[in-house]
Structure formats: C-alpha cells, structure tokens
C-alpha cells in the first residue's frame, strides 16, 4: 500500500508558468491543496497578472506570488528565477504550462506566426528549464513537468506549428530526463486531452443558429466519456508528477485525455 504522504507537496515551492487562469491556474491550485509552501506564477502582461492575482484571491489562496515575465524573454526569465530564489526560496517544481495556439492552414501561415508558436510552446520550456536546472542540480533534487498535448501524438488541420512544438516538447521532456536523471531530477509531461479553457473556447462556441460547434460534437464523439474535460481534472495527475510518489517516473508523457488516444471514436448516429 503506497504511503499517501508521498503524494504531499508539504514545504515545496512550485513555479507554474502562465498560470493566471486555465490549466496552469488549476494545477497551481491543486499544488496548494497538496500542501505546497508557495506557488509562483508569471504573466506576460499587467492585465493578465492582475487577473491571476484576483483568481488566486477568489480561490482563497494566499501563499502565491505573481510576477511579470514573458517566458520567451531569456534574460527576463533568468532574472525572475533569481528573484524567486531571493523572495521565495528554492524552486522544487517547475511546470512549463504557458502556451498559445494559432489555428491557421499551414500554407496560409506567415513564418512569424509559426515562429511565435514555436518560441512560446517549445523554446520557452527550454529557457525556463535551463534557468531552474543549475539550482536543482546543486541540490540533487527537482521536478520539471511540461504540458504537452494530444498534438504531441496526433496532427490535425490548421495546427501545424502547435503540433510541431508539442511534438518537440515531448522529446525535450525525454531528453531532460536522460540528461539530468543522474541528479535525481525527474522531467515528465502531462498531455491533456480537450479541456474547457479560454484556449479552446472558440471550438465550443454555439453556432449562429444556436447549434453546437461541429468541433464540440466531434471531440465528444472522440472521447469515451463523451465530454470535454475540466481543467481541475489535471490537478491530481500534476500533484502525482510533482511529488515523491513519482520519483521513479521519468521521461513519461502522462496523457490525461479521458481515453481519446485509445478510442477510434463513436459511430455517428
Ligand atoms: P489558456 O487558457 O490560453 O492559458 C494560457 C496561459 O499562458 C495564459 O495565461 C497566457 O497568458 C499564458 N501565456 C501565453 N504566452 C505566454 C508568454 N509568452 N509568457 C507568459 N505567459 C504566457 O490555455 P490553457 O488551455 O490553460 O493551456 C495551458 C497549456 O496547456 C498550454 O501549454 C496549452 O498548449 C496546453 N494544452 C491545453 C489543452 C486544452 O484543451 N485547453 C490541451 C492540451 C494542452 P495571456 O493571458 O497573456 O495570454
Ligand atoms: C485544437 C485544440 C487542441 C488542444 C489540445 C489538445 O485546436 O485542436 O486547441 O490543440 O488545445 O492541445 O490536446
């Protein structure tokens, strides 16, 4: 019988990037419930930072610190990590959550648009992980969790840059595992399925005639439970990968997709 205390994050500091709302916010909330000492989040705008601070306050979370930082800004990230070390302490857990998607047919996508997705969804996790690794290596302990996607395994129309980034993030996860496992640092990923957050809101919008968005119906047919997942449902898997309970798990992509990857899809009526 596993000792449940191994799932505790008691005394741990966690930095969840881009966690003002959505999946990151719910992961940070779950970390607090699991006993984290302090959760840190960053936002790339004052507006988003304030939204985050308001959301944590509304959730009754006081052991949280928010900072203004764009995860693609290498100098800014290094300065942020120094500031966290000074104001909060060691970073025990990093969650590379910040991410964007652009849904544009590839042949119509400008290079700058493609590059922006790659920079935020793939280069930034490298920047943030590289910034926290030296201190984790010194302490010979650390947890890095990258937020991958169904598009780490599957493609679909209009998301070429996103799929390329998330596919790359899967391999970056495995390479950090390979390169830093000897320092007792575990790097794993969560691959969420289709989660009801602002990022997927356009795919769930009611049509002008009041009918469901075709993609909404499509995803529910592709998910065994026949529903979109709630961002809160990522909290438990994230706590597991952030805790001692997963010390022997490394380089793993934990798909929290309700079974999408296992299912051919419901036959249309
Ligand atoms: P979301 O609602 O769009 O939230 C993304 C967050 O990342 C926002 O707070 C955003 O800040 C922040 N962000 C974006 N670029 C940033 C940057 N350069 N620097 C700092 N923060 C930045 O997305 P979500 O649905 O919660 O998704 C979170 C992560 O899960 C993403 O990596 C996404 O690819 C991944 N994911 C989502 C789903 C899903 O179905 N929702 C499924 C699989 C994977 P702003 O407010 O400034 O935009
Ligand atoms: C899309 C969606 C997906 C989800 C997620 C699936 O347009 O297909 O936005 O990409 O965000 O990544 O796991």
Short mmCIF file of C-alpha atoms and ligand atoms in Angstrom, two decimals:
data_model
loop_
_atom_site.label_atom_id
_atom_site.label_comp_id
_atom_site.label_asym_id
_atom_site.label_seq_id
_atom_site.Cartn_x
_atom_site.Cartn_y
_atom_site.Cartn_z
CA UNK A 1 0.00 0.00 0.00
CA UNK A 2 1.59 3.30 -1.04
CA UNK A 3 2.19 5.76 1.79
CA UNK A 4 -0.15 8.63 0.91
CA UNK A 5 2.31 11.10 2.44
CA UNK A 6 4.44 10.52 -0.66
CA UNK A 7 1.82 12.50 -2.61
CA UNK A 8 2.21 15.51 -0.32
CA UNK A 9 3.91 18.69 -1.56
CA UNK A 10 4.42 19.91 2.01
CA UNK A 11 7.13 22.56 2.14
CA UNK A 12 7.68 22.61 -1.63
CA UNK A 13 7.85 25.73 -3.81
CA UNK A 14 6.38 25.45 -7.30
CA UNK A 15 6.59 27.79 -10.30
CA UNK A 16 3.81 27.31 -12.83
CA UNK A 17 4.35 29.44 -15.92
CA UNK A 18 1.42 31.36 -17.41
CA UNK A 19 -0.85 30.27 -14.56
CA UNK A 20 -3.21 33.26 -14.28
CA UNK A 21 -6.12 31.08 -15.33
CA UNK A 22 -6.88 27.90 -17.28
CA UNK A 23 -4.90 24.71 -16.83
CA UNK A 24 -1.94 26.39 -15.10
CA UNK A 25 -4.13 28.06 -12.50
CA UNK A 26 -5.85 24.76 -11.68
CA UNK A 27 -2.54 22.95 -11.39
CA UNK A 28 -1.26 25.65 -9.03
CA UNK A 29 -4.49 25.39 -7.01
CA UNK A 30 -4.02 21.61 -6.72
CA UNK A 31 -0.42 22.11 -5.56
CA UNK A 32 -1.66 24.39 -2.76
CA UNK A 33 -4.24 21.80 -1.72
CA UNK A 34 -1.43 19.21 -1.67
CA UNK A 35 0.48 21.34 0.85
CA UNK A 36 2.82 23.42 -1.30
CA UNK A 37 4.57 26.15 0.69
CA UNK A 38 4.40 28.76 -2.10
CA UNK A 39 3.15 28.71 -5.67
CA UNK A 40 4.64 31.21 -8.09
CA UNK A 41 3.15 32.21 -11.44
CA UNK A 42 4.17 34.66 -14.14
CA UNK A 43 2.19 36.58 -16.73
CA UNK A 44 3.31 38.45 -19.83
CA UNK A 45 1.03 41.45 -19.24
CA UNK A 46 -0.04 43.52 -16.23
CA UNK A 47 -3.64 42.75 -17.14
CA UNK A 48 -3.09 39.00 -17.08
CA UNK A 49 -1.04 39.28 -13.88
CA UNK A 50 -3.93 41.08 -12.20
CA UNK A 51 -6.44 38.52 -13.48
CA UNK A 52 -4.27 35.85 -11.91
CA UNK A 53 -3.91 37.64 -8.58
CA UNK A 54 -7.68 38.14 -8.49
CA UNK A 55 -8.29 34.46 -9.31
CA UNK A 56 -5.96 33.21 -6.55
CA UNK A 57 -7.57 35.64 -4.08
CA UNK A 58 -11.05 34.48 -5.08
CA UNK A 59 -9.89 30.89 -4.52
CA UNK A 60 -8.71 31.83 -1.03
CA UNK A 61 -5.07 31.16 -1.93
CA UNK A 62 -2.65 33.50 -0.13
CA UNK A 63 0.66 31.58 -0.46
CA UNK A 64 1.04 32.71 -4.06
CA UNK A 65 3.34 35.22 -5.74
CA UNK A 66 2.83 36.59 -9.24
CA UNK A 67 5.49 38.18 -11.43
CA UNK A 68 5.50 39.95 -14.77
CA UNK A 69 7.61 37.90 -17.18
CA UNK A 70 7.29 36.71 -20.77
CA UNK A 71 8.59 33.14 -20.92
CA UNK A 72 10.29 33.84 -24.29
CA UNK A 73 12.45 36.55 -22.70
CA UNK A 74 15.60 34.61 -21.75
CA UNK A 75 17.13 37.48 -19.75
CA UNK A 76 13.83 38.18 -18.03
CA UNK A 77 13.38 34.51 -17.11
CA UNK A 78 16.86 34.30 -15.60
CA UNK A 79 16.17 37.47 -13.60
CA UNK A 80 12.81 36.07 -12.49
CA UNK A 81 14.41 32.83 -11.26
CA UNK A 82 16.94 34.87 -9.26
CA UNK A 83 14.10 36.94 -7.81
CA UNK A 84 12.16 33.79 -6.86
CA UNK A 85 15.26 32.36 -5.18
CA UNK A 86 15.65 35.60 -3.18
CA UNK A 87 11.98 36.24 -2.33
CA UNK A 88 10.53 32.71 -2.12
CA UNK A 89 13.40 30.23 -1.92
CA UNK A 90 14.37 27.18 -3.94
CA UNK A 91 12.23 26.11 -6.89
CA UNK A 92 11.37 22.47 -6.20
CA UNK A 93 8.86 22.13 -9.05
CA UNK A 94 8.67 23.83 -12.45
CA UNK A 95 5.57 23.41 -14.63
CA UNK A 96 6.07 24.66 -18.19
CA UNK A 97 2.42 25.49 -18.78
CA UNK A 98 2.42 28.82 -20.68
CA UNK A 99 1.37 28.23 -24.26
CA UNK A 100 -0.51 29.54 -27.26
CA UNK A 101 -2.10 28.07 -30.36
CA UNK A 102 -2.74 29.60 -33.77
CA UNK A 103 -5.31 27.78 -35.91
CA UNK A 104 -4.30 28.70 -39.48
CA UNK A 105 -3.87 26.44 -42.56
CA UNK A 106 -0.12 25.90 -42.80
CA UNK A 107 0.22 27.21 -46.35
CA UNK A 108 -1.50 30.43 -45.24
CA UNK A 109 0.52 30.81 -42.03
CA UNK A 110 3.18 33.51 -42.00
CA UNK A 111 6.61 32.42 -40.83
CA UNK A 112 6.41 34.91 -37.95
CA UNK A 113 3.14 33.29 -36.79
CA UNK A 114 4.68 29.81 -36.98
CA UNK A 115 7.77 31.05 -35.13
CA UNK A 116 5.74 32.68 -32.33
CA UNK A 117 4.06 29.37 -31.52
CA UNK A 118 7.39 27.54 -31.57
CA UNK A 119 9.00 30.22 -29.38
CA UNK A 120 6.34 30.09 -26.69
CA UNK A 121 5.41 26.39 -26.76
CA UNK A 122 8.86 24.83 -27.31
CA UNK A 123 11.73 27.31 -26.92
CA UNK A 124 10.32 28.84 -23.71
CA UNK A 125 10.16 25.47 -21.86
CA UNK A 126 13.86 25.06 -22.75
CA UNK A 127 14.56 28.62 -21.45
CA UNK A 128 12.66 28.09 -18.18
CA UNK A 129 14.01 24.58 -17.53
CA UNK A 130 17.58 25.74 -18.24
CA UNK A 131 17.12 28.58 -15.76
CA UNK A 132 15.98 26.33 -12.88
CA UNK A 133 18.21 23.30 -13.53
CA UNK A 134 21.52 24.60 -12.03
CA UNK A 135 20.00 25.02 -8.56
CA UNK A 136 18.15 21.69 -8.82
CA UNK A 137 21.44 20.02 -9.86
CA UNK A 138 23.19 21.57 -6.85
CA UNK A 139 20.51 20.21 -4.50
CA UNK A 140 20.37 16.93 -6.46
CA UNK A 141 16.59 17.10 -6.49
CA UNK A 142 13.91 18.63 -8.70
CA UNK A 143 10.70 18.10 -10.69
CA UNK A 144 10.01 19.50 -14.14
CA UNK A 145 6.59 18.99 -15.72
CA UNK A 146 5.97 20.06 -19.32
CA UNK A 147 2.43 20.48 -20.61
CA UNK A 148 2.26 18.59 -23.89
CA UNK A 149 -0.92 17.82 -25.83
CA UNK A 150 -2.87 15.37 -27.98
CA UNK A 151 -0.86 17.13 -30.68
CA UNK A 152 2.29 15.61 -29.25
CA UNK A 153 0.94 12.41 -30.86
CA UNK A 154 -1.65 13.44 -33.45
CA UNK A 155 -1.98 16.07 -36.15
CA UNK A 156 -4.99 17.90 -37.44
CA UNK A 157 -5.81 20.67 -39.87
CA UNK A 158 -4.66 24.24 -39.04
CA UNK A 159 -2.41 23.45 -36.04
CA UNK A 160 0.93 22.67 -37.76
CA UNK A 161 3.07 24.97 -35.60
CA UNK A 162 1.38 23.83 -32.40
CA UNK A 163 1.77 20.14 -33.24
CA UNK A 164 5.42 20.67 -34.19
CA UNK A 165 6.02 22.48 -30.90
CA UNK A 166 4.16 19.97 -28.73
CA UNK A 167 5.79 17.05 -30.53
CA UNK A 168 9.14 18.66 -29.86
CA UNK A 169 8.18 19.26 -26.23
CA UNK A 170 7.55 15.52 -25.86
CA UNK A 171 11.13 14.80 -26.96
CA UNK A 172 12.52 17.71 -24.92
CA UNK A 173 10.86 16.07 -21.89
CA UNK A 174 12.57 12.76 -22.67
CA UNK A 175 15.92 14.48 -23.22
CA UNK A 176 15.83 16.42 -19.96
CA UNK A 177 15.01 13.08 -18.27
CA UNK A 178 18.02 11.49 -20.00
CA UNK A 179 20.47 14.32 -19.28
CA UNK A 180 19.51 15.16 -15.68
CA UNK A 181 18.16 11.95 -14.20
CA UNK A 182 21.53 11.34 -12.53
CA UNK A 183 20.90 14.48 -10.42
CA UNK A 184 17.67 12.99 -9.06
CA UNK A 185 15.70 15.37 -11.28
CA UNK A 186 12.57 13.92 -12.86
CA UNK A 187 11.20 15.50 -16.02
CA UNK A 188 7.79 14.28 -17.15
CA UNK A 189 4.91 15.72 -19.14
CA UNK A 190 1.17 15.86 -18.95
CA UNK A 191 -0.69 15.50 -22.25
CA UNK A 192 -4.14 16.97 -21.66
CA UNK A 193 -6.97 15.93 -23.93
CA UNK A 194 -9.58 18.54 -24.80
CA UNK A 195 -10.02 20.82 -21.80
CA UNK A 196 -12.64 23.55 -21.39
CA UNK A 197 -10.45 26.65 -21.04
CA UNK A 198 -10.19 30.00 -22.88
CA UNK A 199 -7.75 28.37 -25.32
CA UNK A 200 -10.43 26.02 -26.61
CA UNK A 201 -13.41 28.36 -26.19
CA UNK A 202 -13.58 29.07 -29.96
CA UNK A 203 -14.05 25.32 -30.56
CA UNK A 204 -17.06 25.19 -28.24
CA UNK A 205 -18.88 28.36 -29.29
CA UNK A 206 -22.57 27.99 -30.13
CA UNK A 207 -23.26 28.50 -33.84
CA UNK A 208 -25.44 31.46 -35.03
CA UNK A 209 -28.42 29.09 -35.27
CA UNK A 210 -27.84 28.01 -31.65
CA UNK A 211 -26.47 24.59 -32.59
CA UNK A 212 -23.31 23.12 -31.11
CA UNK A 213 -19.95 23.90 -32.78
CA UNK A 214 -19.12 20.97 -35.10
CA UNK A 215 -15.75 20.56 -33.33
CA UNK A 216 -17.53 20.35 -29.96
CA UNK A 217 -19.62 17.43 -31.26
CA UNK A 218 -16.53 15.90 -32.88
CA UNK A 219 -14.48 15.91 -29.70
CA UNK A 220 -17.31 14.50 -27.61
CA UNK A 221 -17.56 11.64 -30.15
CA UNK A 222 -13.80 11.10 -29.88
CA UNK A 223 -13.83 10.99 -26.06
CA UNK A 224 -15.17 7.76 -24.45
CA UNK A 225 -16.87 9.78 -21.68
CA UNK A 226 -18.47 11.94 -24.39
CA UNK A 227 -17.44 15.22 -22.80
CA UNK A 228 -14.76 17.93 -22.61
CA UNK A 229 -12.54 17.64 -19.56
CA UNK A 230 -12.45 20.22 -16.78
CA UNK A 231 -9.09 21.90 -16.04
CA UNK A 232 -9.49 20.83 -12.40
CA UNK A 233 -9.10 17.21 -13.58
CA UNK A 234 -5.43 17.89 -14.34
CA UNK A 235 -4.67 18.74 -10.72
CA UNK A 236 -4.32 15.18 -9.42
CA UNK A 237 -2.01 13.97 -12.21
CA UNK A 238 0.10 17.11 -11.76
CA UNK A 239 0.39 16.59 -7.99
CA UNK A 240 1.48 13.00 -8.64
CA UNK A 241 4.23 14.08 -11.05
CA UNK A 242 5.31 16.88 -8.69
CA UNK A 243 5.52 14.60 -5.64
CA UNK A 244 7.84 11.97 -4.18
CA UNK A 245 5.31 9.37 -5.32
CA UNK A 246 6.66 9.75 -8.88
CA UNK A 247 10.41 9.70 -8.08
CA UNK A 248 10.77 6.52 -10.18
CA UNK A 249 8.80 8.02 -13.09
CA UNK A 250 10.97 9.90 -15.59
CA UNK A 251 10.59 10.87 -19.23
CA UNK A 252 6.93 9.87 -19.18
CA UNK A 253 4.11 11.63 -21.01
CA UNK A 254 1.02 11.13 -18.85
CA UNK A 255 -1.98 11.58 -21.14
CA UNK A 256 -4.95 12.96 -19.24
CA UNK A 257 -7.31 12.75 -22.16
CA UNK A 258 -10.33 10.77 -20.97
CA UNK A 259 -9.25 7.98 -23.33
CA UNK A 260 -9.11 9.89 -26.64
CA UNK A 261 -5.84 8.27 -27.72
CA UNK A 262 -7.28 4.81 -27.01
CA UNK A 263 -10.58 5.29 -28.82
CA UNK A 264 -11.48 5.17 -32.55
CA UNK A 265 -14.48 7.39 -31.84
CA UNK A 266 -18.24 6.93 -31.54
CA UNK A 267 -20.02 5.91 -34.76
CA UNK A 268 -22.19 8.81 -35.97
CA UNK A 269 -25.90 8.07 -35.48
P1 LIG B 1 -5.00 29.40 -21.98
O1 LIG B 1 -6.31 29.39 -21.30
O2 LIG B 1 -4.86 30.09 -23.31
O3 LIG B 1 -3.87 29.97 -20.96
C1 LIG B 1 -2.55 30.04 -21.41
C2 LIG B 1 -1.80 30.92 -20.46
O4 LIG B 1 -0.45 31.03 -20.91
C3 LIG B 1 -2.37 32.34 -20.40
O5 LIG B 1 -2.40 32.80 -19.07
C4 LIG B 1 -1.38 33.12 -21.21
O6 LIG B 1 -1.25 34.45 -20.84
C5 LIG B 1 -0.09 32.40 -20.85
N1 LIG B 1 0.97 32.72 -21.82
C6 LIG B 1 0.91 32.59 -23.16
N2 LIG B 1 2.07 33.01 -23.70
C7 LIG B 1 2.86 33.45 -22.67
C8 LIG B 1 4.15 34.02 -22.59
N3 LIG B 1 4.88 34.23 -23.69
N4 LIG B 1 4.64 34.33 -21.37
C9 LIG B 1 3.90 34.12 -20.26
N5 LIG B 1 2.66 33.59 -20.26
C10 LIG B 1 2.15 33.26 -21.47
O7 LIG B 1 -4.51 27.91 -22.24
P2 LIG B 1 -4.82 26.56 -21.44
O8 LIG B 1 -5.91 25.84 -22.11
O9 LIG B 1 -4.89 26.84 -19.98
O10 LIG B 1 -3.46 25.77 -21.77
C11 LIG B 1 -2.35 25.78 -20.90
C12 LIG B 1 -1.33 24.85 -21.51
O11 LIG B 1 -1.94 23.58 -21.77
C13 LIG B 1 -0.81 25.32 -22.86
O12 LIG B 1 0.56 24.96 -22.99
C14 LIG B 1 -1.64 24.52 -23.86
O13 LIG B 1 -0.97 24.36 -25.10
C15 LIG B 1 -1.78 23.23 -23.15
N6 LIG B 1 -2.91 22.39 -23.52
C16 LIG B 1 -4.18 22.87 -23.48
C17 LIG B 1 -5.23 22.00 -23.80
C18 LIG B 1 -6.67 22.42 -23.79
O14 LIG B 1 -7.53 21.66 -24.31
N7 LIG B 1 -7.01 23.58 -23.22
C19 LIG B 1 -4.96 20.68 -24.12
C20 LIG B 1 -3.64 20.26 -24.17
C21 LIG B 1 -2.62 21.12 -23.86
P3 LIG B 1 -2.10 35.62 -21.57
O15 LIG B 1 -3.27 35.83 -20.71
O16 LIG B 1 -1.16 36.79 -21.59
O17 LIG B 1 -2.45 35.15 -22.96
C1 LIG B 2 -7.13 22.25 -31.12
C2 LIG B 2 -7.07 22.34 -29.62
C3 LIG B 2 -6.04 21.35 -29.10
C4 LIG B 2 -5.97 21.44 -27.60
C5 LIG B 2 -5.02 20.47 -27.05
C6 LIG B 2 -5.41 19.06 -27.32
O1 LIG B 2 -7.26 23.30 -31.77
O2 LIG B 2 -7.07 21.11 -31.61
O3 LIG B 2 -6.77 23.65 -29.20
O4 LIG B 2 -4.80 21.63 -29.65
O5 LIG B 2 -5.56 22.71 -27.21
O6 LIG B 2 -3.70 20.72 -27.40
O7 LIG B 2 -4.60 18.22 -26.52
#
